[in-house]
Tab-separated table of C-alpha atoms in Angstrom:
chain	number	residue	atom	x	y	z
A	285	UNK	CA	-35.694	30.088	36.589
A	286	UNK	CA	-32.779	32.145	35.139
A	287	UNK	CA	-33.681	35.761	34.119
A	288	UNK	CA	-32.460	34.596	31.019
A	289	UNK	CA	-34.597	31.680	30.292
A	290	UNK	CA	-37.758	33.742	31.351
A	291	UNK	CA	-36.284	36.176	28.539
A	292	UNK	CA	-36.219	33.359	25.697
A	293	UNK	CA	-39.735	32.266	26.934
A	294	UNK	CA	-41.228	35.942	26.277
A	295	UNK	CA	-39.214	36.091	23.049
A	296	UNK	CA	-41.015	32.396	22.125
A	297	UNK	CA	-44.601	34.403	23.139
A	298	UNK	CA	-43.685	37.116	20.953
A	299	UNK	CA	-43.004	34.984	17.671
A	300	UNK	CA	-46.469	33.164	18.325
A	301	UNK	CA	-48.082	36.241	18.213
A	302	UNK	CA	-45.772	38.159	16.010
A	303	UNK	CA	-48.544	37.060	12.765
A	304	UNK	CA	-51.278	38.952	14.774
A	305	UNK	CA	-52.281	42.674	14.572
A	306	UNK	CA	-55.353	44.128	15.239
A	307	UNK	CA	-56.886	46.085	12.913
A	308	UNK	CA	-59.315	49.279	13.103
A	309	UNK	CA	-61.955	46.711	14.731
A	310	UNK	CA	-59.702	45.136	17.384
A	311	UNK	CA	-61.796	41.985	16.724
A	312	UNK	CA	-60.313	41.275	13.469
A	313	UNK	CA	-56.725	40.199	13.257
A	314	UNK	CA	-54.429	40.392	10.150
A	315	UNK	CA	-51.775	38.160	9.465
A	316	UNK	CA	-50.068	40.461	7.549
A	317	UNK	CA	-47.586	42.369	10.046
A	318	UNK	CA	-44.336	42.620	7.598
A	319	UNK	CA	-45.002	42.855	3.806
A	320	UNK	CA	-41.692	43.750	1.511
A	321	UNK	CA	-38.719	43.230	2.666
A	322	UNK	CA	-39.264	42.855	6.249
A	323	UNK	CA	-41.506	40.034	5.461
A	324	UNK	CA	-40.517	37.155	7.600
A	325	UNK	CA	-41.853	34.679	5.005
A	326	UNK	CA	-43.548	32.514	7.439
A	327	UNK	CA	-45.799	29.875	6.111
A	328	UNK	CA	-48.846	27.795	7.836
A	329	UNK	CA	-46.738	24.395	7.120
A	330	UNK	CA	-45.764	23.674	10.874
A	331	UNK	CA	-44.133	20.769	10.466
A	332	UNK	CA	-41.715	23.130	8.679
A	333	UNK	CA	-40.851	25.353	11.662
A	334	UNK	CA	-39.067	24.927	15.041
A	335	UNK	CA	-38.594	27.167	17.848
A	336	UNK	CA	-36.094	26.955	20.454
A	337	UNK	CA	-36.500	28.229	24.272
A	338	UNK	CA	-32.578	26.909	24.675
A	339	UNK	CA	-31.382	29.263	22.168
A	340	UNK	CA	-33.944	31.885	21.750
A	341	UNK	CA	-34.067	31.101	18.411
A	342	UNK	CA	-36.532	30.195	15.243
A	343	UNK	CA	-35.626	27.881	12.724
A	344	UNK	CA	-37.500	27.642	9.501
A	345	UNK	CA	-37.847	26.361	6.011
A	346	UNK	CA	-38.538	30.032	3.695
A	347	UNK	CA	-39.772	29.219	-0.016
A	348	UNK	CA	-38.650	25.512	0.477
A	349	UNK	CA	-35.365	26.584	-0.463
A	350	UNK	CA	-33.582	27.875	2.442
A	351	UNK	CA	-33.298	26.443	5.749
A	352	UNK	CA	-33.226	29.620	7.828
A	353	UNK	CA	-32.574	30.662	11.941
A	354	UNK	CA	-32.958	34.181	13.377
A	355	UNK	CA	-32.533	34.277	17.538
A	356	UNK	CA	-35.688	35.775	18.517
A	357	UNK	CA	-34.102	39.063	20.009
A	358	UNK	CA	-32.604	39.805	16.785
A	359	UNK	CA	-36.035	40.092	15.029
A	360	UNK	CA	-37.738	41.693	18.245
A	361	UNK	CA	-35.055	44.943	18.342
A	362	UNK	CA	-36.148	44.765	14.462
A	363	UNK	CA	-39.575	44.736	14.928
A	364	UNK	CA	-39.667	47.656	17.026
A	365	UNK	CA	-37.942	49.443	14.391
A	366	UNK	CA	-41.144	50.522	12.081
A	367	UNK	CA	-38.725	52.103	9.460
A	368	UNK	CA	-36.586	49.784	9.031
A	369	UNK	CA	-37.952	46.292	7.270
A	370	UNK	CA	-34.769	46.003	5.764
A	371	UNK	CA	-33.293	44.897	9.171
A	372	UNK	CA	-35.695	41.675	9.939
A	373	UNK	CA	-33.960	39.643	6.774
A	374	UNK	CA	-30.724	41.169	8.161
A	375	UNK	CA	-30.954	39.278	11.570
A	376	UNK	CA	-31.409	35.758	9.848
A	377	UNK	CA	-28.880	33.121	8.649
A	378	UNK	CA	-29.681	30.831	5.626
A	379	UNK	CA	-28.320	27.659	4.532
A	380	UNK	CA	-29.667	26.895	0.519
A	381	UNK	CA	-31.395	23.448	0.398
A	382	UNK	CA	-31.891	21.490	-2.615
A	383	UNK	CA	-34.327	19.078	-1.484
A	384	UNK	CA	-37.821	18.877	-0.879
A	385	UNK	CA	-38.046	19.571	2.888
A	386	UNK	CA	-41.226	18.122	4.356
A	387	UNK	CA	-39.849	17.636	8.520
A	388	UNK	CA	-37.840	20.028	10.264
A	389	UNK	CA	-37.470	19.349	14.418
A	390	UNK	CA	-35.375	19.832	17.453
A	391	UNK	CA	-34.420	16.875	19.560
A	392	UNK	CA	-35.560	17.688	22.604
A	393	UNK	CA	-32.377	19.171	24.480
A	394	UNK	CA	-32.330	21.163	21.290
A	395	UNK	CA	-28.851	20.466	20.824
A	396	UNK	CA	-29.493	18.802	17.013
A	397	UNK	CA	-32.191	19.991	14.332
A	398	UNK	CA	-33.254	17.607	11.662
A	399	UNK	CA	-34.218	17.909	8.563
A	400	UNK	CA	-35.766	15.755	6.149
A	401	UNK	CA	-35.994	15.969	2.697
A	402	UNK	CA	-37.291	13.977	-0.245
A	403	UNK	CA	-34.553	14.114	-3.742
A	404	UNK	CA	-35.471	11.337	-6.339
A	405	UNK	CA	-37.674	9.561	-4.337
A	406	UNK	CA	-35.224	8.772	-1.642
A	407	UNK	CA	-35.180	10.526	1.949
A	408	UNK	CA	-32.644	12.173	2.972
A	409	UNK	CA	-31.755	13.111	6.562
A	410	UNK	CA	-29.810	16.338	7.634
A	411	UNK	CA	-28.584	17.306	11.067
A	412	UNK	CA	-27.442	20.592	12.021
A	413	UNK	CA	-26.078	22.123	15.354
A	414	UNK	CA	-28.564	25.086	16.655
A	415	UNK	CA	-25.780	26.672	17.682
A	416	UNK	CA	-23.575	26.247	14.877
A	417	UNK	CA	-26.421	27.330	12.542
A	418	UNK	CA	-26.872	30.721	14.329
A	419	UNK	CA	-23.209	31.334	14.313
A	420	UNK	CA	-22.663	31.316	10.727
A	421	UNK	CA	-22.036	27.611	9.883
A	422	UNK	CA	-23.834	26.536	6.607
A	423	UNK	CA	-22.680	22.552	7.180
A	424	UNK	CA	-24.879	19.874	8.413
A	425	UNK	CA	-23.196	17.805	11.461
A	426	UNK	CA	-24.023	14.315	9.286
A	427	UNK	CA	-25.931	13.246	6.634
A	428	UNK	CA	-28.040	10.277	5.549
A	429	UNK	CA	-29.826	8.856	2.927
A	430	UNK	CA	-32.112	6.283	4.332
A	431	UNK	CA	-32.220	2.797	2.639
A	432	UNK	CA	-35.943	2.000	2.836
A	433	UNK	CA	-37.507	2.288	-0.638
A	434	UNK	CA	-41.071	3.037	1.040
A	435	UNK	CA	-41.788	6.813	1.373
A	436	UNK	CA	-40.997	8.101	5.031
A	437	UNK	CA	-44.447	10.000	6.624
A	438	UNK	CA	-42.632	11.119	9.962
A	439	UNK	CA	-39.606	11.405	11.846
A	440	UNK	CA	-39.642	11.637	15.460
A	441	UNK	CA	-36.107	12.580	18.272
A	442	UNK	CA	-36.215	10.184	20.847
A	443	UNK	CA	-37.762	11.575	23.869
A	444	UNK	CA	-34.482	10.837	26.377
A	445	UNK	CA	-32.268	9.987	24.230
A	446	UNK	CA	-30.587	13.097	21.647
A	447	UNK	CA	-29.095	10.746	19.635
A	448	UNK	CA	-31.402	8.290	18.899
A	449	UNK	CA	-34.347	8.958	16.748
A	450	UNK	CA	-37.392	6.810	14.580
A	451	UNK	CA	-38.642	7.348	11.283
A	452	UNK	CA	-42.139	6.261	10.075
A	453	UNK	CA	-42.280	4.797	6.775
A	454	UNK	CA	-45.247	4.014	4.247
A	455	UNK	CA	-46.859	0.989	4.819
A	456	UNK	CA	-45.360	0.911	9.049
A	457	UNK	CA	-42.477	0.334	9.066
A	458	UNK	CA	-40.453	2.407	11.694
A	459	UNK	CA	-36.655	2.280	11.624
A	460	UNK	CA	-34.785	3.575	14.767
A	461	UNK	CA	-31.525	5.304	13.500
A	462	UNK	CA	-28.402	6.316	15.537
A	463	UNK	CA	-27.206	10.023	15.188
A	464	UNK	CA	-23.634	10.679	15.892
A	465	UNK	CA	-21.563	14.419	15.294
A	466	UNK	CA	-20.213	12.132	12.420
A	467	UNK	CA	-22.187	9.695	11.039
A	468	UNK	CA	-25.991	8.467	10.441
A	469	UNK	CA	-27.276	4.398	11.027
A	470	UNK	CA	-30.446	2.416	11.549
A	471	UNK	CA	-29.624	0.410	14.203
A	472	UNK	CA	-33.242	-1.719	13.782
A	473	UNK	CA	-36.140	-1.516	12.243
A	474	UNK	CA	-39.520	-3.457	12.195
A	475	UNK	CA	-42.620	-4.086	10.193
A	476	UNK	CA	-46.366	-4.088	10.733
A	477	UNK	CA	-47.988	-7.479	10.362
């Protein structure tokens, strides 16, 4: 391994462990390491929060309004600032949302993040660049609403395949959808009998 990726992979330790601090009894651990405005805003929904080992970055949902990404060595050299709280919000990059997120994953090159969102009882499927994201860019690389009237429960990147993913809807129905820089499709799509 690359001195670099053994870097990201501390950095990826660090954020796990970033929501732990012992206390005066080193058997008791607070989660409450930032409060004000260093507060990272971290939340126990997981299904809401992605980490990258590609980019040494975190990408998460904050108040179910903001899609947010910090790289990880950003919010370290922050973190070892005590003073300074005001620098932790400083390091991250936020693109508003409208929806109701409920999924929010890397394919597993983590070249694409999704997120999915419910608006008026439809689903709605965002991708965004990692890479783009932590550079600035607020624009999603496509987006989809998905036809099925049913609820969707998951949404899953194809395992080999970056550009392929399947969506699981209410009732069993999975869809597989094809996910281009440009565009958005369900290429098939069966039920349970």
């Amino acid at each position: 391994l690359s001195r670099m990726s053994h870097e990201q992979e501390i950095d990826v330790d660090f954020l796990r462990f970033l929501g732990r601090k012992g206390g005066e009894d080193e058997d008791e651990k607070s989660a409450c390491v930032l409060q004000g405005s260093g507060d990272l805003w971290l939340r126990a929904d997981a299904s809401l929060l992605a980490c990258s080992n590609r980019w040494g970055a975190l990408f998460f949902v904050r108040e179910r309004s903001e899609l947010t990404c910090a790289e990880l060595h950003n919010v370290r050299a922050a973190c070892s600032v005590p003073s300074d709280e005001a620098a932790i919000p400083s390091a991250m990059r936020t693109v508003p949302i409208s929806e109701a997120p409920f999924v929010l994953r890397l394919s597993h090159d983590d070249a694409k993040l999704a997120l999915v969102s419910e608006a008026s009882g439809a689903t709605k499927l965002s991708v965004y660049s990692p890479s783009l994201l932590l550079c600035g860019s607020t624009a999603p690389l496509a987006e989809h609403t998905l036809d099925e009237p049913s609820p969707t429960l998951d949404f899953q990147w194809h395992p080999g395949d970056g550009q392929r993913a399947l969506v699981l809807h209410e009732g069993g129905k999975l869809s597989v959808l094809q996910i281009d820089e440009a565009a958005i499709r369900t290429v098939s799509s069966c039920e349970k009998e």
